Short mmCIF file of C-alpha atoms in Angstrom, two decimals:
data_model
loop_
_atom_site.label_atom_id
_atom_site.label_comp_id
_atom_site.label_asym_id
_atom_site.label_seq_id
_atom_site.Cartn_x
_atom_site.Cartn_y
_atom_site.Cartn_z
CA MET A 20 11.67 56.65 -5.60
CA ASN A 21 10.11 59.57 -3.24
CA ASP A 22 6.97 60.76 -5.66
CA TRP A 23 6.89 56.43 -5.50
CA PHE A 24 6.58 56.70 -1.47
CA ALA A 25 4.65 59.68 -1.37
CA LEU A 26 1.72 57.78 -3.76
CA PHE A 27 2.23 54.31 -1.93
CA ILE A 28 1.32 56.60 1.61
CA HIS A 29 -1.27 58.49 0.19
CA TYR A 30 -3.11 55.34 -1.12
CA LEU A 31 -2.37 52.98 1.47
CA PRO A 32 -5.67 53.33 3.54
CA ASP A 33 -7.30 52.58 0.27
CA PHE A 34 -4.92 49.52 0.06
CA ILE A 35 -5.85 48.54 3.36
CA GLN A 36 -9.19 48.72 2.64
CA GLY A 37 -8.58 46.55 -0.61
CA ALA A 38 -6.20 44.31 1.06
CA GLY A 39 -8.80 43.43 3.98
CA VAL A 40 -11.06 42.28 1.29
CA THR A 41 -8.40 39.80 -0.16
CA LEU A 42 -8.14 38.60 2.79
CA GLU A 43 -11.64 37.73 3.13
CA LEU A 44 -11.78 36.10 -0.11
CA THR A 45 -8.82 33.96 0.87
CA ALA A 46 -10.45 33.65 3.80
CA VAL A 47 -13.73 32.48 2.61
CA GLY A 48 -12.16 30.34 -0.29
CA LEU A 49 -10.09 28.50 1.77
CA GLY A 50 -12.66 27.69 4.47
CA LEU A 51 -15.01 26.58 2.07
CA GLY A 52 -12.70 24.40 0.03
CA PHE A 53 -11.37 22.91 3.08
CA ILE A 54 -14.34 21.98 4.11
CA LEU A 55 -15.31 20.58 0.57
CA GLY A 56 -11.81 19.27 0.06
CA LEU A 57 -12.30 17.14 3.18
CA ALA A 58 -14.99 15.68 2.02
CA LEU A 59 -14.11 15.37 -1.53
CA ALA A 60 -10.85 13.43 -0.42
CA LEU A 61 -12.78 11.17 2.11
CA LEU A 62 -15.23 10.25 -0.40
CA LYS A 63 -12.65 9.58 -3.52
CA LEU A 64 -10.54 6.89 -0.74
CA TYR A 65 -13.31 5.62 1.28
CA GLY A 66 -17.10 6.15 -0.95
CA PRO A 67 -19.54 4.11 -2.57
CA LYS A 68 -18.37 3.69 -6.15
CA TRP A 69 -20.35 6.08 -7.55
CA LEU A 70 -19.48 8.46 -4.94
CA ARG A 71 -16.23 7.86 -6.04
CA TYR A 72 -16.40 9.03 -9.49
CA LEU A 73 -18.48 12.15 -9.01
CA ALA A 74 -15.02 13.02 -6.49
CA ILE A 75 -12.88 12.60 -9.37
CA GLY A 76 -14.77 14.24 -11.71
CA TYR A 77 -15.43 16.79 -9.55
CA ILE A 78 -11.47 16.87 -8.86
CA GLU A 79 -10.70 17.30 -12.37
CA LEU A 80 -13.34 19.02 -13.44
CA PHE A 81 -12.04 21.68 -11.21
CA ARG A 82 -8.51 21.61 -11.78
CA GLY A 83 -8.76 21.07 -15.26
CA THR A 84 -10.08 24.44 -16.27
CA PRO A 85 -9.45 28.44 -15.74
CA LEU A 86 -10.39 29.39 -12.53
CA LEU A 87 -11.65 32.13 -14.19
CA VAL A 88 -13.56 30.73 -16.70
CA GLN A 89 -15.26 29.01 -13.42
CA LEU A 90 -15.85 32.67 -12.01
CA PHE A 91 -17.54 33.81 -15.08
CA LEU A 92 -19.59 31.19 -15.51
CA ILE A 93 -20.90 31.68 -11.67
CA TYR A 94 -21.21 35.27 -12.40
CA TYR A 95 -22.67 35.81 -15.76
CA GLY A 96 -23.82 31.86 -16.58
CA LEU A 97 -25.81 31.63 -13.53
CA PRO A 98 -28.35 34.41 -13.67
CA SER A 99 -29.63 32.59 -17.28
CA ILE A 100 -30.95 29.75 -14.93
CA GLY A 101 -32.32 32.15 -12.64
CA LEU A 102 -29.62 32.11 -9.44
CA THR A 103 -28.16 35.60 -9.11
CA LEU A 104 -25.11 36.13 -6.81
CA SER A 105 -24.02 39.04 -5.75
CA GLN A 106 -19.94 40.07 -7.10
CA SER A 107 -18.59 38.99 -3.79
CA MET A 108 -20.64 35.91 -3.29
CA SER A 109 -19.92 34.76 -6.91
CA ALA A 110 -16.06 35.02 -5.94
CA TYR A 111 -16.21 33.27 -2.85
CA LEU A 112 -17.86 30.64 -4.42
CA ALA A 113 -15.81 30.37 -7.64
CA LEU A 114 -12.17 30.52 -4.85
CA GLY A 115 -14.07 27.66 -3.01
CA LEU A 116 -15.01 25.16 -5.27
CA ASN A 117 -12.23 25.63 -7.19
CA SER A 118 -9.44 25.26 -4.04
CA ALA A 119 -11.60 22.31 -3.17
CA ALA A 120 -10.46 20.35 -6.13
CA TYR A 121 -6.94 21.22 -4.57
CA GLN A 122 -7.17 20.68 -0.93
CA ALA A 123 -8.86 17.18 -1.48
CA GLU A 124 -5.94 15.79 -3.36
CA PHE A 125 -3.63 17.12 -0.60
CA PHE A 126 -5.88 15.43 2.08
CA ARG A 127 -6.35 12.38 -0.45
CA GLY A 128 -2.11 11.99 -0.17
CA ALA A 129 -1.85 12.53 3.55
CA ILE A 130 -4.68 10.00 4.64
CA GLN A 131 -2.91 7.18 2.09
CA ALA A 132 0.64 8.09 3.79
CA ILE A 133 -1.34 7.23 7.13
CA GLY A 134 -1.97 4.01 5.77
CA ALA A 135 -3.92 1.01 5.77
CA SER A 136 -2.41 -0.64 9.08
CA GLN A 137 -3.51 2.60 10.99
CA MET A 138 -7.24 1.52 9.62
CA THR A 139 -6.47 -1.80 10.56
CA ALA A 140 -5.17 -0.42 14.13
CA GLY A 141 -8.54 0.90 14.94
CA ARG A 142 -10.44 -1.60 13.39
CA ALA A 143 -9.01 -4.10 15.38
CA ILE A 144 -10.17 -2.50 18.75
CA GLY A 145 -13.73 -2.66 16.98
CA LEU A 146 -14.33 1.20 16.65
CA SER A 147 -15.80 1.43 12.80
CA ARG A 148 -14.71 2.72 10.32
CA TRP A 149 -16.19 6.18 10.36
CA ASN A 150 -14.66 6.25 13.73
CA THR A 151 -11.75 4.66 12.70
CA ILE A 152 -10.98 8.00 9.89
CA ARG A 153 -11.96 10.66 12.70
CA TYR A 154 -10.37 9.86 15.58
CA ILE A 155 -7.20 7.71 13.73
CA ILE A 156 -6.57 8.60 10.74
CA LEU A 157 -7.69 12.63 10.12
CA PRO A 158 -6.30 13.66 13.48
CA GLN A 159 -2.65 12.46 11.71
CA ALA A 160 -3.59 13.04 8.26
CA LEU A 161 -4.74 16.65 8.90
CA ARG A 162 -1.09 17.55 10.65
CA LEU A 163 1.04 15.41 8.09
CA VAL A 164 -0.72 17.41 5.03
CA ILE A 165 0.26 21.12 6.65
CA PRO A 166 3.69 21.66 4.97
CA ALA A 167 2.34 20.56 1.53
CA TRP A 168 -1.42 22.73 2.23
CA SER A 169 0.78 25.27 2.84
CA ASN A 170 1.34 26.37 -0.55
CA GLU A 171 -2.58 26.44 -0.71
CA PRO A 172 -3.01 29.37 0.83
CA ILE A 173 -0.25 31.54 -0.10
CA SER A 174 -1.40 30.48 -3.49
CA LEU A 175 -4.83 31.21 -3.02
CA LEU A 176 -4.21 34.68 -1.58
CA LYS A 177 -2.58 35.51 -5.11
CA THR A 178 -5.25 34.29 -7.04
CA THR A 179 -8.33 35.93 -5.55
CA ALA A 180 -6.98 38.87 -7.57
CA VAL A 181 -9.15 37.52 -10.18
CA ALA A 182 -12.23 38.75 -8.43
CA PHE A 183 -11.48 42.08 -9.45
CA LEU A 184 -12.26 41.36 -12.86
CA ILE A 185 -15.70 41.29 -11.83
CA ALA A 186 -15.50 44.34 -9.91
CA VAL A 187 -14.91 42.96 -6.04
CA GLN A 188 -13.46 45.86 -4.48
CA ASP A 189 -9.87 44.04 -3.41
CA LEU A 190 -6.44 45.14 -3.01
CA MET A 191 -5.61 44.65 -7.28
CA ALA A 192 -9.30 46.93 -7.70
CA GLU A 193 -7.60 49.43 -5.63
CA GLY A 194 -4.41 49.52 -7.52
CA LYS A 195 -6.35 49.88 -10.89
CA ARG A 196 -8.06 52.55 -9.25
CA ALA A 197 -4.63 54.62 -8.40
CA ALA A 198 -3.06 53.99 -11.07
CA THR A 199 -5.91 55.43 -13.26
CA ALA A 200 -6.27 58.12 -10.99
CA THR A 201 -2.07 58.59 -10.63
CA TYR A 202 -1.36 57.87 -14.42
CA ASN A 203 1.39 55.98 -12.94
CA PRO A 204 0.72 52.41 -13.37
CA ILE A 205 4.15 50.82 -12.96
CA GLY A 206 3.99 52.82 -9.17
CA SER A 207 0.83 51.61 -8.83
CA TYR A 208 0.78 48.14 -9.31
CA LEU A 209 3.98 48.36 -7.73
CA ALA A 210 2.97 49.45 -4.59
CA VAL A 211 0.54 46.46 -4.41
CA ALA A 212 2.57 44.10 -5.32
CA VAL A 213 4.32 45.28 -1.83
CA VAL A 214 1.22 45.12 -0.34
CA TYR A 215 0.59 41.21 -1.56
CA LEU A 216 3.90 40.71 -0.65
CA VAL A 217 3.63 41.76 2.99
CA LEU A 218 0.43 39.62 3.21
CA VAL A 219 1.85 36.46 1.91
CA PHE A 220 4.42 36.99 4.52
CA ILE A 221 2.54 37.25 7.23
CA LEU A 222 0.49 34.10 6.40
CA ASN A 223 3.49 32.42 5.78
CA GLU A 224 4.73 32.94 9.58
CA ILE A 225 1.06 31.75 10.66
CA LEU A 226 1.20 28.85 8.86
CA LYS A 227 4.81 27.63 10.04
CA TYR A 228 3.78 28.58 13.38
CA LEU A 229 0.87 26.13 12.88
CA GLU A 230 2.82 23.02 11.97
CA ARG A 231 5.48 23.86 14.67
CA LYS A 232 2.56 23.74 16.91
CA THR A 233 0.72 20.66 15.74
CA ARG A 234 3.88 18.82 15.42
CA ILE A 235 3.67 15.17 17.17
CA PRO A 236 6.26 14.73 19.89
CA GLY A 237 8.75 12.08 18.95
CA PHE A 238 7.23 11.55 16.02
CA GLU A 239 9.21 13.35 12.42
CA MET A 240 8.85 12.52 9.24
CA GLU A 241 11.91 10.25 9.04
CA SER A 242 11.27 8.35 12.00
CA LYS A 243 7.58 7.47 10.07
CA LYS A 244 8.55 3.19 9.52
CA VAL A 245 5.61 1.45 10.24
CA MET B 135 -13.66 -29.74 31.50
CA ALA B 136 -12.18 -26.70 29.90
CA LYS B 137 -15.15 -24.00 28.47
CA THR B 138 -14.27 -23.79 25.03
CA ILE B 139 -13.91 -20.36 23.53
CA LEU B 140 -12.94 -20.45 20.10
CA THR B 141 -13.90 -22.88 17.18
CA VAL B 142 -12.81 -22.60 13.72
CA LYS B 143 -14.38 -25.60 11.59
CA ASN B 144 -13.47 -26.09 7.75
CA LEU B 145 -11.56 -22.67 7.40
CA THR B 146 -10.53 -22.02 3.70
CA LYS B 147 -8.81 -18.73 2.51
CA LYS B 148 -8.35 -17.75 -1.19
CA TYR B 149 -6.99 -14.82 -2.78
CA GLY B 150 -8.35 -15.26 -6.00
CA GLU B 151 -7.09 -18.99 -7.47
CA ASN B 152 -4.35 -18.61 -5.08
CA VAL B 153 -5.27 -20.92 -1.61
CA ILE B 154 -3.19 -19.29 1.63
CA PHE B 155 -4.75 -22.35 3.84
CA LYS B 156 -7.60 -24.75 3.43
CA ASN B 157 -9.55 -26.69 5.88
CA ILE B 158 -8.26 -25.72 9.09
CA ASN B 159 -10.05 -27.05 12.88
CA LEU B 160 -8.98 -25.40 15.51
CA THR B 161 -10.32 -24.95 18.96
CA VAL B 162 -9.19 -22.85 21.69
CA ASN B 163 -10.59 -23.27 25.58
CA GLU B 164 -10.33 -21.26 27.93
CA GLY B 165 -6.75 -20.15 29.77
CA ASP B 166 -5.31 -22.00 26.55
CA THR B 167 -1.89 -20.85 24.91
CA ILE B 168 -1.70 -21.90 21.57
CA VAL B 169 0.98 -21.27 19.71
CA ILE B 170 1.43 -21.37 15.84
CA ILE B 171 3.81 -21.51 13.84
CA GLY B 172 5.63 -22.49 10.24
CA PRO B 173 7.32 -21.26 7.60
CA SER B 174 6.76 -17.50 6.18
CA GLY B 175 3.84 -17.50 3.48
CA THR B 176 1.88 -20.35 5.18
CA GLY B 177 -0.90 -18.29 5.79
CA LYS B 178 -0.47 -17.86 9.29
CA SER B 179 -1.04 -13.86 9.66
CA THR B 180 -4.09 -14.36 7.45
CA LEU B 181 -5.86 -17.18 9.87
CA LEU B 182 -4.88 -14.80 12.84
CA ARG B 183 -6.37 -11.67 10.73
CA CYS B 184 -9.50 -14.20 9.74
CA ILE B 185 -10.12 -14.68 13.21
CA ASN B 186 -10.81 -10.82 14.00
CA LEU B 187 -12.37 -10.67 10.49
CA LEU B 188 -10.00 -8.04 9.35
CA THR B 189 -10.48 -10.56 6.64
CA TYR B 190 -13.23 -13.08 5.81
CA PRO B 191 -12.42 -16.57 4.50
CA ASN B 192 -14.60 -18.16 2.06
CA GLU B 193 -15.65 -21.06 3.66
CA GLY B 194 -15.93 -22.39 6.81
CA GLU B 195 -17.11 -21.02 10.27
CA ILE B 196 -15.88 -19.35 13.12
CA TRP B 197 -17.70 -19.30 16.46
CA LEU B 198 -16.61 -17.35 19.29
CA ASP B 199 -17.93 -18.98 22.76
CA ASP B 200 -21.41 -19.52 21.38
CA LYS B 201 -22.08 -17.43 18.52
CA GLU B 202 -20.91 -18.16 14.79
CA ILE B 203 -18.83 -14.36 14.36
CA THR B 204 -19.14 -15.65 10.74
CA ALA B 205 -22.65 -15.83 10.01
CA LYS B 206 -24.62 -12.93 7.49
CA GLY B 207 -25.52 -10.00 10.13
CA CYS B 208 -22.74 -10.25 12.90
CA ASN B 209 -21.57 -7.16 14.01
CA GLU B 210 -17.76 -7.27 13.39
CA ASP B 211 -17.01 -4.10 15.26
CA ILE B 212 -19.05 -5.92 18.63
CA VAL B 213 -17.07 -9.05 17.31
CA ARG B 214 -13.17 -7.70 17.46
CA GLN B 215 -14.62 -5.45 21.11
CA HIS B 216 -14.22 -9.26 22.09
CA ILE B 217 -10.83 -10.68 20.14
CA GLY B 218 -7.69 -8.32 21.36
CA MET B 219 -4.94 -8.39 18.53
CA VAL B 220 -1.18 -7.53 18.55
CA PHE B 221 0.50 -6.82 15.59
CA GLN B 222 4.21 -7.31 13.92
CA ASN B 223 4.57 -4.10 13.67
CA PHE B 224 3.02 -2.02 17.05
CA LEU B 225 0.95 -0.19 14.83
CA LEU B 226 0.12 2.60 18.13
CA PHE B 227 -1.67 5.11 17.14
CA ASN B 228 1.08 7.91 16.88
CA HIS B 229 -1.17 10.91 17.56
CA LEU B 230 -2.14 9.57 20.99
CA THR B 231 0.24 9.53 24.19
CA ALA B 232 0.25 5.65 25.57
CA ILE B 233 -2.75 6.06 28.06
CA ASP B 234 -4.56 7.62 25.23
CA ASN B 235 -3.82 5.09 22.94
CA VAL B 236 -5.10 3.03 25.58
CA LYS B 237 -7.97 4.53 26.72
CA LEU B 238 -9.26 5.21 22.84
CA GLY B 239 -11.30 2.38 22.85
CA LEU B 240 -12.65 2.42 26.45
CA THR B 241 -14.15 5.83 26.24
CA LYS B 242 -15.06 5.68 22.20
CA VAL B 243 -16.14 2.15 21.80
CA LYS B 244 -17.13 0.92 25.05
CA HIS B 245 -18.60 4.56 26.16
CA MET B 246 -16.16 4.93 29.34
CA ASN B 247 -16.68 8.05 31.22
CA PRO B 248 -13.21 9.75 31.15
CA VAL B 249 -12.12 9.06 35.03
CA GLU B 250 -13.15 4.87 34.78
CA ALA B 251 -11.23 4.84 31.41
CA HIS B 252 -8.29 6.82 32.82
CA THR B 253 -8.67 4.52 35.97
CA LYS B 254 -8.32 1.43 33.74
CA ALA B 255 -5.93 2.62 31.34
CA MET B 256 -3.85 3.13 33.61
CA TYR B 257 -4.03 -0.75 35.52
CA GLU B 258 -3.39 -1.67 32.24
CA LEU B 259 -0.11 0.11 31.21
CA GLU B 260 0.60 -1.33 34.59
CA ARG B 261 0.30 -4.62 33.77
CA VAL B 262 3.08 -4.18 30.91
CA GLY B 263 5.28 -2.41 33.23
CA LEU B 264 4.63 1.19 31.76
CA ALA B 265 2.67 3.14 34.00
CA ASP B 266 6.28 5.47 34.09
CA ARG B 267 5.95 5.77 30.37
CA ALA B 268 1.54 6.58 30.02
CA LYS B 269 2.71 10.45 28.47
CA HIS B 270 5.01 9.02 26.17
CA TYR B 271 4.22 9.38 22.37
CA PRO B 272 5.13 5.65 20.83
CA GLY B 273 7.58 8.20 18.61
CA GLN B 274 9.37 8.70 22.27
CA LEU B 275 9.03 4.73 23.10
CA SER B 276 11.65 1.71 22.61
CA GLY B 277 10.09 -0.54 20.07
CA GLY B 278 9.48 -3.35 22.96
CA GLN B 279 8.14 -0.66 24.76
CA GLN B 280 5.67 0.52 22.18
CA GLN B 281 4.46 -3.11 21.76
CA ARG B 282 3.55 -3.13 25.42
CA VAL B 283 1.46 -0.36 24.81
CA ALA B 284 0.10 -2.37 21.73
CA ILE B 285 -0.76 -5.24 23.86
CA ALA B 286 -1.49 -2.78 26.91
CA ARG B 287 -4.66 -1.44 24.32
CA ALA B 288 -5.69 -4.62 23.36
CA LEU B 289 -6.16 -5.66 26.96
CA ALA B 290 -7.82 -2.54 28.01
CA MET B 291 -10.65 -4.38 25.97
CA ASP B 292 -10.74 -7.36 28.50
CA PRO B 293 -11.11 -9.32 25.41
CA ARG B 294 -12.30 -12.79 25.65
CA ILE B 295 -8.79 -14.43 23.36
CA MET B 296 -5.79 -12.55 22.64
CA LEU B 297 -3.84 -12.76 19.19
CA PHE B 298 -0.46 -12.28 18.50
CA ASP B 299 1.14 -11.99 15.32
CA GLU B 300 4.76 -12.05 15.48
CA PRO B 301 5.00 -9.70 18.03
CA THR B 302 8.40 -9.58 18.86
CA SER B 303 9.57 -10.27 14.78
CA ALA B 304 9.73 -6.38 14.27
CA LEU B 305 12.03 -5.97 17.51
CA ASP B 306 15.75 -5.48 17.97
CA PRO B 307 17.15 -8.88 20.05
CA GLU B 308 17.70 -7.15 23.21
CA LEU B 309 14.10 -6.15 23.04
CA ILE B 310 12.16 -9.00 22.69
CA GLY B 311 12.43 -10.41 26.19
CA GLU B 312 10.86 -7.53 27.63
CA VAL B 313 7.50 -7.76 25.55
CA LEU B 314 7.85 -12.42 26.04
CA GLU B 315 8.07 -11.32 29.72
CA VAL B 316 4.86 -9.83 29.19
CA MET B 317 3.18 -12.00 27.34
CA ARG B 318 4.29 -14.96 30.09
CA LYS B 319 2.66 -13.40 32.72
CA LEU B 320 -0.31 -13.34 30.71
CA ALA B 321 -0.82 -16.45 30.04
CA LEU B 322 0.01 -17.70 33.59
CA ASP B 323 -2.70 -15.22 34.59
CA GLY B 324 -4.68 -17.35 32.75
CA MET B 325 -5.79 -15.21 29.31
CA THR B 326 -6.67 -17.46 26.22
CA MET B 327 -3.58 -16.35 23.75
CA LEU B 328 -3.06 -17.66 20.05
CA VAL B 329 0.19 -16.90 19.66
CA VAL B 330 2.36 -16.97 15.93
CA THR B 331 6.05 -16.26 16.72
CA HIS B 332 9.13 -17.77 16.12
CA GLU B 333 10.15 -17.86 19.35
CA MET B 334 10.92 -21.51 20.95
CA GLY B 335 11.81 -20.51 23.94
CA PHE B 336 8.50 -18.67 24.89
CA ALA B 337 7.19 -21.92 22.35
CA ARG B 338 8.12 -24.75 24.90
CA GLU B 339 7.71 -23.06 28.06
CA VAL B 340 4.32 -21.29 27.99
CA ALA B 341 2.61 -23.32 25.04
CA ASP B 342 -0.07 -25.79 25.55
CA ARG B 343 -0.27 -26.59 22.51
CA ILE B 344 1.82 -26.15 19.41
CA ILE B 345 -0.06 -25.99 16.03
CA PHE B 346 2.66 -26.44 12.94
CA LEU B 347 1.25 -25.22 9.46
CA GLU B 348 2.89 -25.62 6.35
CA LYS B 349 1.25 -24.77 2.76
CA GLY B 350 -1.99 -23.90 4.10
CA GLY B 351 -2.87 -26.89 6.15
CA ILE B 352 -2.13 -28.20 9.84
CA VAL B 353 0.83 -30.71 9.26
CA GLU B 354 1.21 -32.04 12.88
CA GLU B 355 0.04 -29.99 16.71
CA GLY B 356 0.62 -31.12 20.47
CA THR B 357 2.30 -30.19 23.15
CA PRO B 358 5.68 -28.66 23.22
CA ASP B 359 7.22 -32.17 24.30
CA ASP B 360 5.36 -33.91 21.69
CA LEU B 361 6.17 -31.61 19.13
CA PHE B 362 10.06 -31.10 20.04
CA TYR B 363 10.91 -34.41 21.54
CA ARG B 364 8.16 -36.98 19.44
CA PRO B 365 7.14 -35.94 16.78
CA LYS B 366 5.31 -37.48 14.29
CA PHE B 367 6.94 -36.25 10.66
CA GLU B 368 10.03 -35.88 9.70
CA ARG B 369 9.00 -32.13 8.53
CA THR B 370 8.07 -31.31 11.67
CA ARG B 371 11.70 -32.19 13.01
CA GLU B 372 13.09 -30.36 10.38
CA PHE B 373 11.36 -27.92 11.22
CA LEU B 374 11.89 -27.58 15.03
CA TRP B 375 15.47 -28.07 14.48
CA LYS B 376 16.13 -25.14 11.57
CA ILE B 377 14.18 -22.99 13.85
CA THR B 378 15.63 -23.51 16.95
CA GLU B 379 18.82 -23.17 15.79
CA LEU B 380 18.24 -20.05 14.20
CA TYR B 381 16.40 -18.23 17.13
CA GLY B 382 16.35 -20.24 20.22
CA LYS B 383 19.84 -22.67 20.80
CA LYS B 384 20.55 -21.40 23.94
CA GLU B 385 17.13 -22.17 25.00
CA ALA B 386 17.36 -25.57 23.81
CA ASP B 387 21.06 -26.38 24.94
CA LYS B 388 19.41 -25.35 28.67
CA LYS B 389 16.62 -28.34 28.93
#
């Protein structure tokens, strides 16, 4: 136990550095996924037919294939058509494109739960379709989505570990390095697991805060009858 | 002669083979309060939704003032600014306070500046007696108060005509009165209104004309006295009797 603790302390600066990269991957992947996912959800629900099918196709494709395959296709595959991306760029892109497919489904669900009636109410006072989406539907849907969507950042944070396989120097890579240097893989990966756990815990608290902060007064899920 | 605000000509709406209503003709003059009654499923709500183009009729024309709003190329967003609508389920914007609900159309549709919009919104909330609830969210208001905010929201746009789609049907009995009171006041102020309701007391007292709609057609129309005391059709008498029995026994007895 003491040995393990010594190892943990010794490699902590490296782990922290790796954790920084992991958090970067999570943030960029989540951000890219958010923007693209929201666009996909809106297209799937409100877009013209061909865009609707495009969105559905995208979502099915990216949810239906392993992230690792997508990452390898981007990193090793794209250069063959003349597009060479750095390791971290490839990881950002793969995580973002993949996360978008999942986030799109969360958004779609929330938008549908807000319902056609709010669209009717918006249109009835003369708002255009897009303005109703912007001022009425999205502000409500983005609040409603938080509890379910909160799984995505947590899940993504752990998923970023695949970036290690294209040699991005993330937390996982630091763990591997410690394992090689100390001949103690169990201790090293346990230490890395602890750091992941702490990151998830912090992220979870942030998400809970966000959920509390955006709650609409007097409007809890149970009271939503209309 | 009063100015005609709304004219409905030979309006027909069907969903596939299912005819909702057929060849409806209707004229609403400025300041009129017209009450539409009829059994459920006769197309009353669909008729209102056609009038502000939330759904499109299959045949016929709708004229607002001197413009055919069912004409090709007519901007429905502009039409709806002139037609206020109040729904059975209030349909307030749940993420906005009462005042912001009323203000939204002013700032985002009419592009009024925020200060002016605020003043106007407060004025409309006062009109429905809810100035003191301006900062409350819909979830913090009773059903009756929510419906009054919804009325204020529609009024804020200064519509030419107000459509009410069973505005009290979703309310607890003790909350119906406050909403009807607001509507009564509106009618007295000269607002042009088209009201679908089962509130016979309100219809008798406020309506200039009652239209009895059944099975997709107008059975009979006339003044409240005509329909209540001198109905042309046995079916009208039967329906009015039944619905008065259910909803407005007391008012009927008073008379």
